[in-house]
Amino acid sequence: VIRFVRKHAAEYDLDPDRIALMGESAGAHMAALAAVTSSCGEMKDSRWPNSDVSDEVQAVIAVYCPVDNSAASGMFDIEKQIWGVDSILRSEMGSISSMDCVLAGGYLEERKWMNDMINPENYVNRKCPPFFFLHGTQDMVVPMIGSMHFAGLLSGAIGSEHVKYQIVEGAHHDIHDFEKDWIYDLEEKFLKDQTVLVTGGGGSIGSELCRQIASAKPEQLIIFEIYENNAYDIQMELRRLYPDLDLQVLIGSVRNTN
């Protein structure tokens, strides 16, 4: 999607040099992984469409971002000692039906190579873009210690001035807990002069991200959505609420290689 947007930027009146990604939970993981791997040239395949176009981005906002799934249980052990917060997924951790095993395609001890491949921490380098992390103190799904560790690695690689971390007191693993004016202000400051791309922007979570991003007044907001009706609904809402927003809507599928 990033390469498609950059290649066709002129057609949609977009700035190809100001693209930011934002996601929450699994979406944050996807945004982070895309950003760090593109910055070091990993996970590239010449068979992909537009493979000659850069897929690097200029900023990332990651809301309760998961990283090393194999360490999640141990991280929650420590969080329980410090803050009294434990995972609501504790009973299924390590089972073949757990989210971490489904993502890795099998038991983590048997799929260590896959867990390592999808851990964004393993691609941190000096060319990574700026990151802004948000995480709630009552998150019982993704351990805050994990995103903190990731932020620390990035800070060491690209400098603390390019990595921001905001703890949101009392916030759960729920995007609605981050609907606060002061958070919007922080996002606005971070996203100033950036073009933000939201995939699945018409869905329940994607549309809420679009609302938060629109309130932050980015340079441009791109909504990429497979369902026209969903895209139309959020497009009309944002145009009514933010008439000066430079909003672009693209209809397509991230699975479409043509």
Short mmCIF file of C-alpha atoms in Angstrom, two decimals:
data_model
loop_
_atom_site.label_atom_id
_atom_site.label_comp_id
_atom_site.label_asym_id
_atom_site.label_seq_id
_atom_site.Cartn_x
_atom_site.Cartn_y
_atom_site.Cartn_z
CA VAL A 1 0.00 0.00 0.00
CA ILE A 2 2.81 2.44 0.86
CA ARG A 3 4.51 1.89 -2.48
CA PHE A 4 1.20 2.23 -4.34
CA VAL A 5 0.39 5.49 -2.59
CA ARG A 6 3.86 6.88 -3.22
CA LYS A 7 3.88 5.84 -6.88
CA HIS A 8 0.46 7.40 -7.54
CA ALA A 9 0.89 10.37 -5.23
CA ALA A 10 0.59 12.94 -8.02
CA GLU A 11 -2.70 11.43 -9.22
CA TYR A 12 -4.24 11.90 -5.78
CA ASP A 13 -2.51 15.20 -4.96
CA LEU A 14 -0.49 13.61 -2.16
CA ASP A 15 2.95 14.41 -0.82
CA PRO A 16 5.06 11.25 -1.33
CA ASP A 17 7.73 12.44 1.08
CA ARG A 18 5.45 12.89 4.09
CA ILE A 19 3.82 9.56 4.89
CA ALA A 20 3.08 8.46 8.46
CA LEU A 21 1.52 5.26 9.76
CA MET A 22 -0.76 4.87 12.76
CA GLY A 23 -2.26 1.78 14.34
CA GLU A 24 -3.47 0.29 17.60
CA SER A 25 -2.66 -3.17 18.93
CA ALA A 26 -2.21 -5.50 15.91
CA GLY A 27 -2.40 -2.43 13.67
CA ALA A 28 0.38 -0.79 15.69
CA HIS A 29 2.46 -3.93 15.26
CA MET A 30 1.85 -3.85 11.50
CA ALA A 31 2.72 -0.15 11.27
CA ALA A 32 5.87 -0.57 13.35
CA LEU A 33 7.04 -3.64 11.44
CA ALA A 34 6.45 -1.93 8.10
CA ALA A 35 8.36 1.16 9.22
CA VAL A 36 11.44 -0.52 10.68
CA THR A 37 11.84 -3.18 7.98
CA SER A 38 11.53 -0.65 5.17
CA SER A 39 14.15 1.55 6.82
CA CYS A 40 16.75 -1.23 6.64
CA GLY A 41 15.67 -2.90 3.39
CA GLU A 42 14.37 -6.11 4.97
CA MET A 43 11.29 -8.07 3.86
CA LYS A 44 11.58 -6.90 0.27
CA ASP A 45 10.65 -9.05 -2.71
CA SER A 46 11.35 -8.00 -6.29
CA ARG A 47 8.24 -9.92 -7.38
CA TRP A 48 5.96 -7.49 -5.55
CA PRO A 49 4.22 -4.74 -7.52
CA ASN A 50 6.00 -1.38 -7.50
CA SER A 51 9.08 -3.02 -5.97
CA ASP A 52 11.19 -0.23 -7.44
CA VAL A 53 9.36 2.36 -5.28
CA SER A 54 10.47 3.12 -1.73
CA ASP A 55 8.21 1.93 1.07
CA GLU A 56 9.89 4.03 3.77
CA VAL A 57 7.69 6.21 5.95
CA GLN A 58 8.44 9.40 7.86
CA ALA A 59 6.64 8.81 11.18
CA VAL A 60 4.71 6.23 13.19
CA ILE A 61 2.12 6.48 15.97
CA ALA A 62 1.84 3.14 17.80
CA VAL A 63 -0.95 2.70 20.34
CA TYR A 64 -0.33 -0.22 22.73
CA CYS A 65 2.11 -1.86 20.33
CA PRO A 66 2.98 -5.57 20.84
CA VAL A 67 6.51 -6.72 20.09
CA ASP A 68 8.10 -9.99 21.27
CA ASN A 69 5.14 -12.32 21.83
CA SER A 70 7.35 -15.03 23.33
CA ALA A 71 8.14 -12.71 26.27
CA ALA A 72 4.58 -11.47 26.92
CA SER A 73 3.87 -13.85 29.80
CA GLY A 74 7.06 -12.90 31.62
CA MET A 75 6.40 -9.22 31.03
CA PHE A 76 2.97 -9.50 32.63
CA ASP A 77 4.57 -11.32 35.59
CA ILE A 78 6.63 -8.20 36.21
CA GLU A 79 3.74 -5.82 35.58
CA LYS A 80 1.66 -7.74 38.11
CA GLN A 81 4.41 -7.25 40.70
CA ILE A 82 4.79 -3.53 39.95
CA TRP A 83 1.29 -2.33 39.06
CA GLY A 84 -0.98 -5.25 39.92
CA VAL A 85 -1.94 -5.62 36.25
CA ASP A 86 -2.21 -9.12 34.80
CA SER A 87 -3.24 -10.37 31.38
CA ILE A 88 -6.83 -11.38 30.73
CA LEU A 89 -5.36 -13.79 28.16
CA ARG A 90 -3.24 -15.64 30.71
CA SER A 91 -5.27 -18.87 30.44
CA GLU A 92 -4.73 -19.18 26.69
CA MET A 93 -1.09 -18.09 26.50
CA GLY A 94 0.97 -20.75 24.78
CA SER A 95 -2.00 -22.69 23.46
CA ILE A 96 -2.19 -23.32 19.73
CA SER A 97 -5.32 -21.15 19.51
CA SER A 98 -3.72 -18.15 21.25
CA MET A 99 -3.17 -14.98 19.27
CA ASP A 100 0.62 -15.27 19.43
CA CYS A 101 0.62 -18.86 18.13
CA VAL A 102 -1.89 -18.06 15.39
CA LEU A 103 0.30 -15.16 14.26
CA ALA A 104 3.44 -17.32 14.27
CA GLY A 105 1.68 -20.23 12.59
CA GLY A 106 2.34 -22.70 15.40
CA TYR A 107 3.81 -23.08 18.87
CA LEU A 108 6.34 -20.32 19.53
CA GLU A 109 9.01 -22.73 20.75
CA GLU A 110 8.74 -24.50 17.38
CA ARG A 111 8.39 -21.30 15.34
CA LYS A 112 11.06 -19.16 16.95
CA TRP A 113 12.33 -18.08 13.55
CA MET A 114 8.89 -16.71 12.68
CA ASN A 115 8.50 -14.94 16.03
CA ASP A 116 11.91 -13.33 15.47
CA MET A 117 10.95 -12.33 11.93
CA ILE A 118 7.78 -10.52 13.00
CA ASN A 119 9.32 -8.81 16.04
CA PRO A 120 9.94 -5.16 15.02
CA GLU A 121 12.63 -4.84 17.69
CA ASN A 122 14.93 -7.01 15.57
CA TYR A 123 15.08 -4.41 12.79
CA VAL A 124 15.85 -1.27 14.78
CA ASN A 125 18.54 0.79 13.06
CA ARG A 126 19.73 4.37 12.70
CA LYS A 127 17.45 5.02 9.71
CA CYS A 128 14.19 4.28 11.52
CA PRO A 129 11.59 7.09 11.39
CA PRO A 130 10.36 8.99 14.47
CA PHE A 131 7.95 7.07 16.70
CA PHE A 132 5.24 8.18 19.11
CA PHE A 133 4.04 5.49 21.54
CA LEU A 134 0.88 5.56 23.65
CA HIS A 135 0.06 2.90 26.21
CA GLY A 136 -2.44 2.62 29.07
CA THR A 137 -1.63 1.58 32.62
CA GLN A 138 -4.60 -0.82 32.70
CA ASP A 139 -3.83 -2.65 29.45
CA MET A 140 -4.42 -6.36 30.12
CA VAL A 141 -3.75 -7.56 26.57
CA VAL A 142 -0.44 -6.03 25.48
CA PRO A 143 2.25 -5.52 28.16
CA MET A 144 3.44 -1.93 28.46
CA ILE A 145 6.95 -3.15 29.33
CA GLY A 146 7.23 -4.52 25.79
CA SER A 147 6.45 -1.26 24.03
CA MET A 148 8.73 0.56 26.48
CA HIS A 149 11.60 -1.77 25.60
CA PHE A 150 10.96 -1.20 21.90
CA ALA A 151 10.91 2.56 22.46
CA GLY A 152 14.19 2.31 24.36
CA LEU A 153 15.87 0.46 21.50
CA LEU A 154 14.65 3.08 19.04
CA SER A 155 15.82 5.90 21.29
CA GLY A 156 19.29 4.41 21.39
CA ALA A 157 19.36 4.08 17.60
CA ILE A 158 17.79 7.34 16.37
CA GLY A 159 17.99 9.58 19.44
CA SER A 160 15.55 10.33 22.23
CA GLU A 161 14.39 13.50 20.47
CA HIS A 162 12.81 11.28 17.80
CA VAL A 163 11.04 8.87 20.16
CA LYS A 164 8.12 9.97 22.31
CA TYR A 165 6.39 7.76 24.87
CA GLN A 166 3.16 8.70 26.59
CA ILE A 167 1.66 6.68 29.44
CA VAL A 168 -2.10 7.16 29.73
CA GLU A 169 -3.20 6.63 33.32
CA GLY A 170 -6.18 4.32 33.72
CA ALA A 171 -6.45 3.52 30.01
CA HIS A 172 -7.32 -0.05 29.02
CA HIS A 173 -6.76 -1.92 25.76
CA ASP A 174 -9.47 0.24 24.21
CA ILE A 175 -8.99 3.00 21.64
CA HIS A 176 -11.86 4.97 23.20
CA ASP A 177 -9.75 5.48 26.34
CA PHE A 178 -7.41 7.55 24.16
CA GLU A 179 -10.10 9.96 22.95
CA LYS A 180 -8.86 12.89 24.98
CA ASP A 181 -8.12 16.44 23.89
CA TRP A 182 -4.66 16.46 25.44
CA ILE A 183 -3.78 13.28 23.52
CA TYR A 184 -5.07 14.83 20.31
CA ASP A 185 -2.81 17.82 20.99
CA LEU A 186 0.23 15.55 21.37
CA GLU A 187 -0.64 13.71 18.16
CA GLU A 188 -1.16 17.00 16.34
CA LYS A 189 2.27 18.20 17.40
CA PHE A 190 3.86 14.92 16.32
CA LEU A 191 2.02 14.68 12.99
CA LYS A 192 2.45 18.27 11.91
CA ASP A 193 3.33 18.39 8.20
CA GLN A 194 2.86 14.61 7.79
CA THR A 195 0.64 12.60 5.44
CA VAL A 196 -1.04 9.76 7.37
CA LEU A 197 -2.20 6.51 5.77
CA VAL A 198 -4.87 4.38 7.48
CA THR A 199 -5.60 0.96 5.97
CA GLY A 200 -9.07 -0.37 6.69
CA GLY A 201 -10.02 3.21 7.48
CA GLY A 202 -13.74 2.53 7.17
CA GLY A 203 -13.91 -0.20 9.81
CA SER A 204 -14.85 0.28 13.45
CA ILE A 205 -11.26 0.68 14.66
CA GLY A 206 -9.92 2.26 11.48
CA SER A 207 -12.63 4.92 11.39
CA GLU A 208 -11.92 5.84 15.01
CA LEU A 209 -8.23 6.21 14.18
CA CYS A 210 -9.22 8.45 11.27
CA ARG A 211 -11.26 10.65 13.61
CA GLN A 212 -8.33 10.99 16.01
CA ILE A 213 -5.89 11.70 13.21
CA ALA A 214 -8.21 14.24 11.57
CA SER A 215 -8.49 16.11 14.86
CA ALA A 216 -4.68 16.28 14.95
CA LYS A 217 -4.67 18.30 11.71
CA PRO A 218 -2.16 16.36 9.60
CA GLU A 219 -0.92 17.63 6.25
CA GLN A 220 -3.03 14.94 4.57
CA LEU A 221 -5.08 11.91 5.58
CA ILE A 222 -5.37 8.92 3.24
CA ILE A 223 -8.08 6.35 3.91
CA PHE A 224 -7.49 3.00 2.21
CA GLU A 225 -10.58 0.80 2.39
CA ILE A 226 -11.95 -2.19 0.48
CA TYR A 227 -15.63 -1.40 1.13
CA GLU A 228 -16.96 1.68 -0.65
CA ASN A 229 -19.90 2.20 1.71
CA ASN A 230 -17.67 2.23 4.78
CA ALA A 231 -15.23 4.60 3.10
CA TYR A 232 -18.04 6.90 2.03
CA ASP A 233 -19.50 7.10 5.54
CA ILE A 234 -16.25 8.14 7.23
CA GLN A 235 -15.36 10.41 4.31
CA MET A 236 -18.64 12.35 4.63
CA GLU A 237 -18.30 12.57 8.40
CA LEU A 238 -14.76 13.93 8.27
CA ARG A 239 -15.56 16.39 5.49
CA ARG A 240 -18.41 17.75 7.61
CA LEU A 241 -16.35 17.98 10.81
CA TYR A 242 -13.06 19.08 9.23
CA PRO A 243 -13.86 20.98 6.01
CA ASP A 244 -10.26 22.16 5.65
CA LEU A 245 -8.77 18.67 5.97
CA ASP A 246 -6.89 17.41 2.90
CA LEU A 247 -8.63 14.03 2.75
CA GLN A 248 -8.07 11.37 0.11
CA VAL A 249 -9.92 8.05 -0.14
CA LEU A 250 -8.58 5.04 -2.05
CA ILE A 251 -10.67 1.92 -2.69
CA GLY A 252 -8.72 -1.33 -2.89
CA SER A 253 -7.41 -4.37 -1.07
CA VAL A 254 -4.02 -4.75 0.59
CA ARG A 255 -4.07 -8.32 -0.78
CA ASN A 256 -4.38 -7.19 -4.37
CA THR A 257 -0.98 -7.49 -6.04
CA ASN A 258 -2.08 -5.89 -9.32
#
